[in-house]
Short mmCIF file of C-alpha atoms and ligand atoms in Angstrom, two decimals:
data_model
loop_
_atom_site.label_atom_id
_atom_site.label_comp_id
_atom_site.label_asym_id
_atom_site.label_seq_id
_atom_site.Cartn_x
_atom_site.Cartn_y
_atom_site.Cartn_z
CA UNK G 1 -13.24 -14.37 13.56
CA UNK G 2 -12.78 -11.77 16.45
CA UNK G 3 -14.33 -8.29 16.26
CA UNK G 4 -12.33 -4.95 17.48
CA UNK G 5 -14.72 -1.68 18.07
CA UNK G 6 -12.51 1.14 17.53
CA UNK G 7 -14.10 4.65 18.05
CA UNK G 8 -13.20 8.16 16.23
CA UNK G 9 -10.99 5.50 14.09
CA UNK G 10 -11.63 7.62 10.73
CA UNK G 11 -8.42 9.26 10.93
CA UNK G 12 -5.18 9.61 13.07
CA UNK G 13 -4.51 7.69 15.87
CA UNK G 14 -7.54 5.36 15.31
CA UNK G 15 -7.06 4.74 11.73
CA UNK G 16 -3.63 3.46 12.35
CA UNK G 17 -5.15 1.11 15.17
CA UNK G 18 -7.99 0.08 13.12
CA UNK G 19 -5.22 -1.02 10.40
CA UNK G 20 -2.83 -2.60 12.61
CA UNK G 21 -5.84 -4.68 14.34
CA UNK G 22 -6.73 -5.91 11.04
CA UNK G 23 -3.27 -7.00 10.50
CA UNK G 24 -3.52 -8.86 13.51
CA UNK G 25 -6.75 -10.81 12.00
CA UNK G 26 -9.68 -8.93 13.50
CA UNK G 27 -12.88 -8.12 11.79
CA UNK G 28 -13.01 -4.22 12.34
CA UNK G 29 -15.74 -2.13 13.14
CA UNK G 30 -15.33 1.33 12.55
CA UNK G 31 -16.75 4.49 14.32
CA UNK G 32 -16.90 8.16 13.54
CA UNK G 33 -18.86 11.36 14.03
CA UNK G 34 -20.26 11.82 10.89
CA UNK G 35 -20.50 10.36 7.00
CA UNK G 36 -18.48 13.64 5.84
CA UNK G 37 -15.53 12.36 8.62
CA UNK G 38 -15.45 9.34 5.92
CA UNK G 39 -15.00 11.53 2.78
CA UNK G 40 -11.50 11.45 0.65
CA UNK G 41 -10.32 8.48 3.13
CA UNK G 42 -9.53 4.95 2.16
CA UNK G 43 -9.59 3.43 5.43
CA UNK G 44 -12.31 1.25 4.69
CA UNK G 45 -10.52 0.11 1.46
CA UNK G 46 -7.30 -0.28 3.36
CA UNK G 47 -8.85 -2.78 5.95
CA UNK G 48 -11.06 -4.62 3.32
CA UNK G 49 -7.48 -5.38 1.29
CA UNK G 50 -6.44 -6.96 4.38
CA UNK G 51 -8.42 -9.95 4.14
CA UNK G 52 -10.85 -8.98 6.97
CA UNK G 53 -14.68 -7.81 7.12
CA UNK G 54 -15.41 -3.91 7.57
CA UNK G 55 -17.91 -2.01 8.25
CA UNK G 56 -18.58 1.78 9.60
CA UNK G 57 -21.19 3.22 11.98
CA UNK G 58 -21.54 6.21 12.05
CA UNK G 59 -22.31 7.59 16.37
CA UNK G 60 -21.43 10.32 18.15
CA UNK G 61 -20.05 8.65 21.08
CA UNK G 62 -21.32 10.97 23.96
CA UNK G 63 -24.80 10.58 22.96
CA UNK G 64 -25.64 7.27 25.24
CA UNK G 65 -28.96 6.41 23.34
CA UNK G 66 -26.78 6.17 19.76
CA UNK G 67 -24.01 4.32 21.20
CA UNK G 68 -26.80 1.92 22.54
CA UNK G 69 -28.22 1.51 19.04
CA UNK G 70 -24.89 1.34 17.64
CA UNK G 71 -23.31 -1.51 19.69
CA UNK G 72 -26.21 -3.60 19.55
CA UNK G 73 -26.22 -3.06 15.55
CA UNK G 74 -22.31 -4.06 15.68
CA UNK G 75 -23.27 -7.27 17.80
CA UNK G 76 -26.06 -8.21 15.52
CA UNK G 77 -23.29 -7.55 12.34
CA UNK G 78 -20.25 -9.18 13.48
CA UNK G 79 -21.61 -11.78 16.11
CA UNK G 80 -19.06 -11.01 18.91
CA UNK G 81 -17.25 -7.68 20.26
CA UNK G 82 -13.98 -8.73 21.40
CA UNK G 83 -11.55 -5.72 21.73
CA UNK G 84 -12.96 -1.89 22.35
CA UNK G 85 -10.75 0.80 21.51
CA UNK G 86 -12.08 3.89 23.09
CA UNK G 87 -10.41 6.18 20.92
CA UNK G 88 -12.85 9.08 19.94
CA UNK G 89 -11.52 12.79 21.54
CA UNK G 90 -11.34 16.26 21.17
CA UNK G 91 -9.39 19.20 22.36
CA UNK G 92 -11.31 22.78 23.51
CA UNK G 93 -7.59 24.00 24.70
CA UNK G 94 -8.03 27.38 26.96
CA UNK G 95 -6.88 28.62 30.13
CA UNK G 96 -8.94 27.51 33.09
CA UNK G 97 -9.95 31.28 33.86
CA UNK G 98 -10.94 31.96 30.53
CA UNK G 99 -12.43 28.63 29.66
CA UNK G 100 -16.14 28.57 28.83
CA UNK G 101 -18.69 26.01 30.66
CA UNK G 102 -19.36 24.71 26.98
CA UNK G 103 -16.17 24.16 26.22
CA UNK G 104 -15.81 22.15 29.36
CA UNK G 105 -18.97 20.29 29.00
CA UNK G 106 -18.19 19.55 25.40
CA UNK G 107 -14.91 18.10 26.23
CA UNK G 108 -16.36 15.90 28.97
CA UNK G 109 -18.94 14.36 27.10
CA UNK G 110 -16.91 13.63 24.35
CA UNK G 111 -14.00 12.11 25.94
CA UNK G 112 -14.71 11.13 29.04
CA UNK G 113 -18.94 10.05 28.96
CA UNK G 114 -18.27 8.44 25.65
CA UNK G 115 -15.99 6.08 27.31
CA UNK G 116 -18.46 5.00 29.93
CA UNK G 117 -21.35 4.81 26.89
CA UNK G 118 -19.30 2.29 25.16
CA UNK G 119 -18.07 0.36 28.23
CA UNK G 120 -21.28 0.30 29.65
CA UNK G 121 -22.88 -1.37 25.97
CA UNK G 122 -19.88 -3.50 25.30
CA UNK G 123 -18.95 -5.18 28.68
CA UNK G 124 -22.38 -7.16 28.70
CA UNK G 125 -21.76 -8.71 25.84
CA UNK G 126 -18.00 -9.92 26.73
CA UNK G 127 -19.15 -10.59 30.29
CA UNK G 128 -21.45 -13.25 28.33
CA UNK G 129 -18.66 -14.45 26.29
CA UNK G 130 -16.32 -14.45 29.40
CA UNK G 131 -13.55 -12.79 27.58
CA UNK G 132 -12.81 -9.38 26.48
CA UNK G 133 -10.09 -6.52 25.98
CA UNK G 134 -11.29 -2.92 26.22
CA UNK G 135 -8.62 -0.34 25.51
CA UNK G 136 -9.05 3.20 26.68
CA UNK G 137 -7.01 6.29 25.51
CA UNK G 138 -6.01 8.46 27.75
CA UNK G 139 -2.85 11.02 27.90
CA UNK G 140 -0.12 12.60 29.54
CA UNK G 141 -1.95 15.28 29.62
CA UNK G 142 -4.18 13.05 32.05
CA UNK G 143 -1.54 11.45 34.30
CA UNK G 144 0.55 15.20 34.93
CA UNK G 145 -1.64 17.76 33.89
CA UNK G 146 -0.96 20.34 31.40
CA UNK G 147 -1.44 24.29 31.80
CA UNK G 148 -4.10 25.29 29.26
CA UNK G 149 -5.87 21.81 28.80
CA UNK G 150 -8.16 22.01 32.23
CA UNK G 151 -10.98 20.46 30.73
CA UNK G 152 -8.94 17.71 28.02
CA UNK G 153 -6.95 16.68 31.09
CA UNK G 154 -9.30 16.28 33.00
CA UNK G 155 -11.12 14.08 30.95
CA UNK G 156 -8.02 11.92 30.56
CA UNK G 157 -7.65 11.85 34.41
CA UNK G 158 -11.00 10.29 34.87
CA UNK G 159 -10.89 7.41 32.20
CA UNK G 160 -7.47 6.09 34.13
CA UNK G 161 -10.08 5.92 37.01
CA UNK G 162 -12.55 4.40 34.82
CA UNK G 163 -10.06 1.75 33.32
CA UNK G 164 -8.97 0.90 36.96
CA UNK G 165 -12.54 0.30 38.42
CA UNK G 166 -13.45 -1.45 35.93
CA UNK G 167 -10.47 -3.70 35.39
CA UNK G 168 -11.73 -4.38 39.05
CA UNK G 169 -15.17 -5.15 38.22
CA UNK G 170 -14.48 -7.51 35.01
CA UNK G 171 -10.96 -8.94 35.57
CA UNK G 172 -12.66 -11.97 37.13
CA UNK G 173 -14.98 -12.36 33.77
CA UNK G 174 -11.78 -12.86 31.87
CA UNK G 175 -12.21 -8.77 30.46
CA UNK G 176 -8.84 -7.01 30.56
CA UNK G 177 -8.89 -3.35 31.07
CA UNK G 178 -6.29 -0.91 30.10
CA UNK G 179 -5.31 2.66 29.40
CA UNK G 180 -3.01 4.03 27.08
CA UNK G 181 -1.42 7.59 27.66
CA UNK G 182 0.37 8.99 24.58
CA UNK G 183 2.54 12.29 24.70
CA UNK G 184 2.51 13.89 21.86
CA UNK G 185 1.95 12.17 18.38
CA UNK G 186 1.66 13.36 14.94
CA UNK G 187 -1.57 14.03 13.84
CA UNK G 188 -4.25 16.45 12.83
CA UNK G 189 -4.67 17.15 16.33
CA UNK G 190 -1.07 17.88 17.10
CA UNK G 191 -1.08 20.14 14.07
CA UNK G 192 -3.27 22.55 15.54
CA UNK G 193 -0.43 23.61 17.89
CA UNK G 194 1.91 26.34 17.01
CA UNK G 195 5.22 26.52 15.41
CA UNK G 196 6.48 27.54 19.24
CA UNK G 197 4.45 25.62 20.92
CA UNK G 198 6.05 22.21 18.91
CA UNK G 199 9.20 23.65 19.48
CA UNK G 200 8.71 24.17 23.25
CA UNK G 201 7.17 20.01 23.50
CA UNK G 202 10.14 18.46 21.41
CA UNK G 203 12.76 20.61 24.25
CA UNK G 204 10.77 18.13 26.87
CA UNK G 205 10.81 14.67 25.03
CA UNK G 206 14.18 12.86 25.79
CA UNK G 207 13.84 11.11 22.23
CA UNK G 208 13.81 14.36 20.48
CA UNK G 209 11.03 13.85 18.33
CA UNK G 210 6.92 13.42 17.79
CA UNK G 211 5.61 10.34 18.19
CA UNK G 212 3.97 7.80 14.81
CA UNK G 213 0.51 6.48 15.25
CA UNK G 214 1.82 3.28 14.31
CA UNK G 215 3.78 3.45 17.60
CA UNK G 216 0.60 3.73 19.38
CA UNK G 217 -1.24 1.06 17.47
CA UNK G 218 1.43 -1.43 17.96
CA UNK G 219 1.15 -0.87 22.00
CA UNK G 220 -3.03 -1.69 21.41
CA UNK G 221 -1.67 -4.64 19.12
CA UNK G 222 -0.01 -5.95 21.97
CA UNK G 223 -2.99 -4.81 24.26
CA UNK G 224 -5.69 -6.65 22.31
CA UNK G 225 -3.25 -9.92 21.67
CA UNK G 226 -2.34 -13.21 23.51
CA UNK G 227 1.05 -11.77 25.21
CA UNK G 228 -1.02 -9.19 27.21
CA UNK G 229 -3.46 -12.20 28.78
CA UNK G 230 -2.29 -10.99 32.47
CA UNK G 231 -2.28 -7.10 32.18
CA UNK G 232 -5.14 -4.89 33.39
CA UNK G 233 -5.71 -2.07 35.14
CA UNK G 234 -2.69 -0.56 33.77
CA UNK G 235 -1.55 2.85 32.02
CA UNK G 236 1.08 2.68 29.70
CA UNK G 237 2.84 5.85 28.70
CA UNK G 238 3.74 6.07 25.06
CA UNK G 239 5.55 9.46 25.06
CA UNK G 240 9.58 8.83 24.30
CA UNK G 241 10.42 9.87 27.75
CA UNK G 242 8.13 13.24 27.75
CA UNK G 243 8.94 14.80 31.47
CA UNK G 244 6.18 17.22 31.95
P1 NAP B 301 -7.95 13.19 15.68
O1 NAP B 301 -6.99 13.07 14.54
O2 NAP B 301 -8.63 14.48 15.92
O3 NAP B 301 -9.02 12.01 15.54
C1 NAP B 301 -10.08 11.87 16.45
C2 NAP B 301 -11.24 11.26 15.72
O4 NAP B 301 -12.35 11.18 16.65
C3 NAP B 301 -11.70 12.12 14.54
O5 NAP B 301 -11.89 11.30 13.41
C4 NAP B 301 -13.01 12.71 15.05
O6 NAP B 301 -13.98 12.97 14.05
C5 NAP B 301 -13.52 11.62 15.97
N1 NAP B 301 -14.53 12.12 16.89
C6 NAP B 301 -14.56 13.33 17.51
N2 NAP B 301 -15.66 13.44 18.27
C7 NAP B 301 -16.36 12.27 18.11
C8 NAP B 301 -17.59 11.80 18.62
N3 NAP B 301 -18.33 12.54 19.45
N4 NAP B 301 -18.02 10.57 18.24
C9 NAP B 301 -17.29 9.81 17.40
N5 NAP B 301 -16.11 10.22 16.88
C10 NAP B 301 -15.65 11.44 17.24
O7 NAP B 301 -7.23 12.81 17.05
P2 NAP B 301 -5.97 11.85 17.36
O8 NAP B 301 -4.79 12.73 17.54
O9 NAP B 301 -5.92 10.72 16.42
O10 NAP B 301 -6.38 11.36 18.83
C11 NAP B 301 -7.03 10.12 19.08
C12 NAP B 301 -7.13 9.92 20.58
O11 NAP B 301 -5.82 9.94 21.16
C13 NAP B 301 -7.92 11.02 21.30
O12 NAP B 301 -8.66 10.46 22.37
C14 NAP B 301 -6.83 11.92 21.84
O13 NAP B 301 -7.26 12.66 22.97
C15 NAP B 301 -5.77 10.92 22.19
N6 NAP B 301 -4.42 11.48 22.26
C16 NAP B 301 -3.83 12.03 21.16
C17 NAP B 301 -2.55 12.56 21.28
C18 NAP B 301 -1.83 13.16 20.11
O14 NAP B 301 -0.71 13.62 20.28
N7 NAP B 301 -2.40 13.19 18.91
C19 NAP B 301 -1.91 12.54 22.51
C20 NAP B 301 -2.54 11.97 23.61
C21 NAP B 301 -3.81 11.44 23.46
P3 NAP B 301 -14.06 14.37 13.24
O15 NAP B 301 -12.77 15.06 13.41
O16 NAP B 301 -14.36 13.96 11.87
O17 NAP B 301 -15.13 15.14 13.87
#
């Protein structure tokens, strides 16, 4: 049975990917910050009723020497890592003038060095089994740049760079590499804007509305599966038409 790694995949976006992987037929390996991320959530159950193994470590992903520990635990669990979602992210949202150096930090290590602490664990081991699909998340916010997200968009910027190189590096191993870029998609994170601020997105998106996490999982779906064999090094934009 194949394995898919899927980082921050507790809740939102990563939850629905974890679920529609399973559907697919992979064994799922789960990641989040902490136990607590885990509490009142029946993602495990969820996966398990799918017919597929399921298991959750528990990592911050910016901390290389617990992603380390982590993949080789996953490896020694499952057998093979076959798909990597790098999923896990945070927003520190602030004007670049009044943004603090810890806020920028923060938001670097966590979305941007947890991407290369994963890749850098994972691709070994599917260099060795001369096949692999790692799946990075990145954003609009990434590929145009958004006023008051300096340090999140910057982030996203640099793992399309990432994906690109390394799509470079492991294409002839048989490893695809991609990148995702949503716009803007329902979840807790999205709730955190306000009321004028959701109103002022939806004026932008030529479909008129948020997007589901389901409609991102089905693009890693396709990402992870057989039809995608000859794509790497490629963004796709999931944003129904958002013009930024
Ligand atoms: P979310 O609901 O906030 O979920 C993110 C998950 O990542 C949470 O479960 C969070 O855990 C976990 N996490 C945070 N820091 C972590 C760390 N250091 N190590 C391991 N796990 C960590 O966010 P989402 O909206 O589903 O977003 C998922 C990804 O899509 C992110 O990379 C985000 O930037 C990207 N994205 C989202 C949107 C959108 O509209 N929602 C648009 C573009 C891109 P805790 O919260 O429990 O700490």
């Amino acid at each position: 049975m194949a394995t898919a790694v899927i980082t921050g995949s507790a809740r939102g976006i990563g939850a629905a990917i974890a679920q529609r992987l399973a559907k697919d037929g992979f064994d799922i390996a789960l990641n989040d910050i902490s136990e607590k991320s885990f509490e009142n959530n029946d993602i495990v159950e969820k996966i398990k009723a799918l017919g597929v193994k399921c298991q959750v470590y528990i990592a911050d992903v910016s901390d290389s020497a617990q992603v380390e520990e982590t993949v080789k635990k996953i490896k020694e669990d499952f057998g093979t890592i076959d798909v990597l979602v790098n999923n896990a992210g945070i927003t520190r949202d602030g004007l670049l003038a009044r943004m603090s150096e810890e806020n920028y930090d923060l938001v670097i290590a966590v979305n941007q060095k947890s991407v290369f602490n994963m890749m850098k664990n994972v691709a070994p081991i599917m260099m060795k089994q001369r096949s692999g699909r790692i799946i990075n998340m990145s954003s609009v916010a990434g590929v145009h740049g958004n006023a008051g997200q300096f340090n999140y968009s910057a982030s996203k910027a640099a793992i399309i760079g990432m994906t690109k190189s390394a799509s470079k590096e492991l294409g002839s191993r048989g490893i695809n590499v991609n990148a995702i870029a949503p716009g803007f998609i329902k979840t807790p994170m999205t709730d955190q804007l306000t009321d004028q601020q959701k109103k002022a997105i939806l004026d932008l998106i030529s479909m008129r509305r948020y997007g589901e996490v389901e409609e991102i999982a089905g693009v890693v779906s396709f990402l992870a599966g057989p039809d995608s064999s000859y794509v790497t090094g490629q963004v796709i934009e999931i944003s129904g038409g958002l013009s930024m």
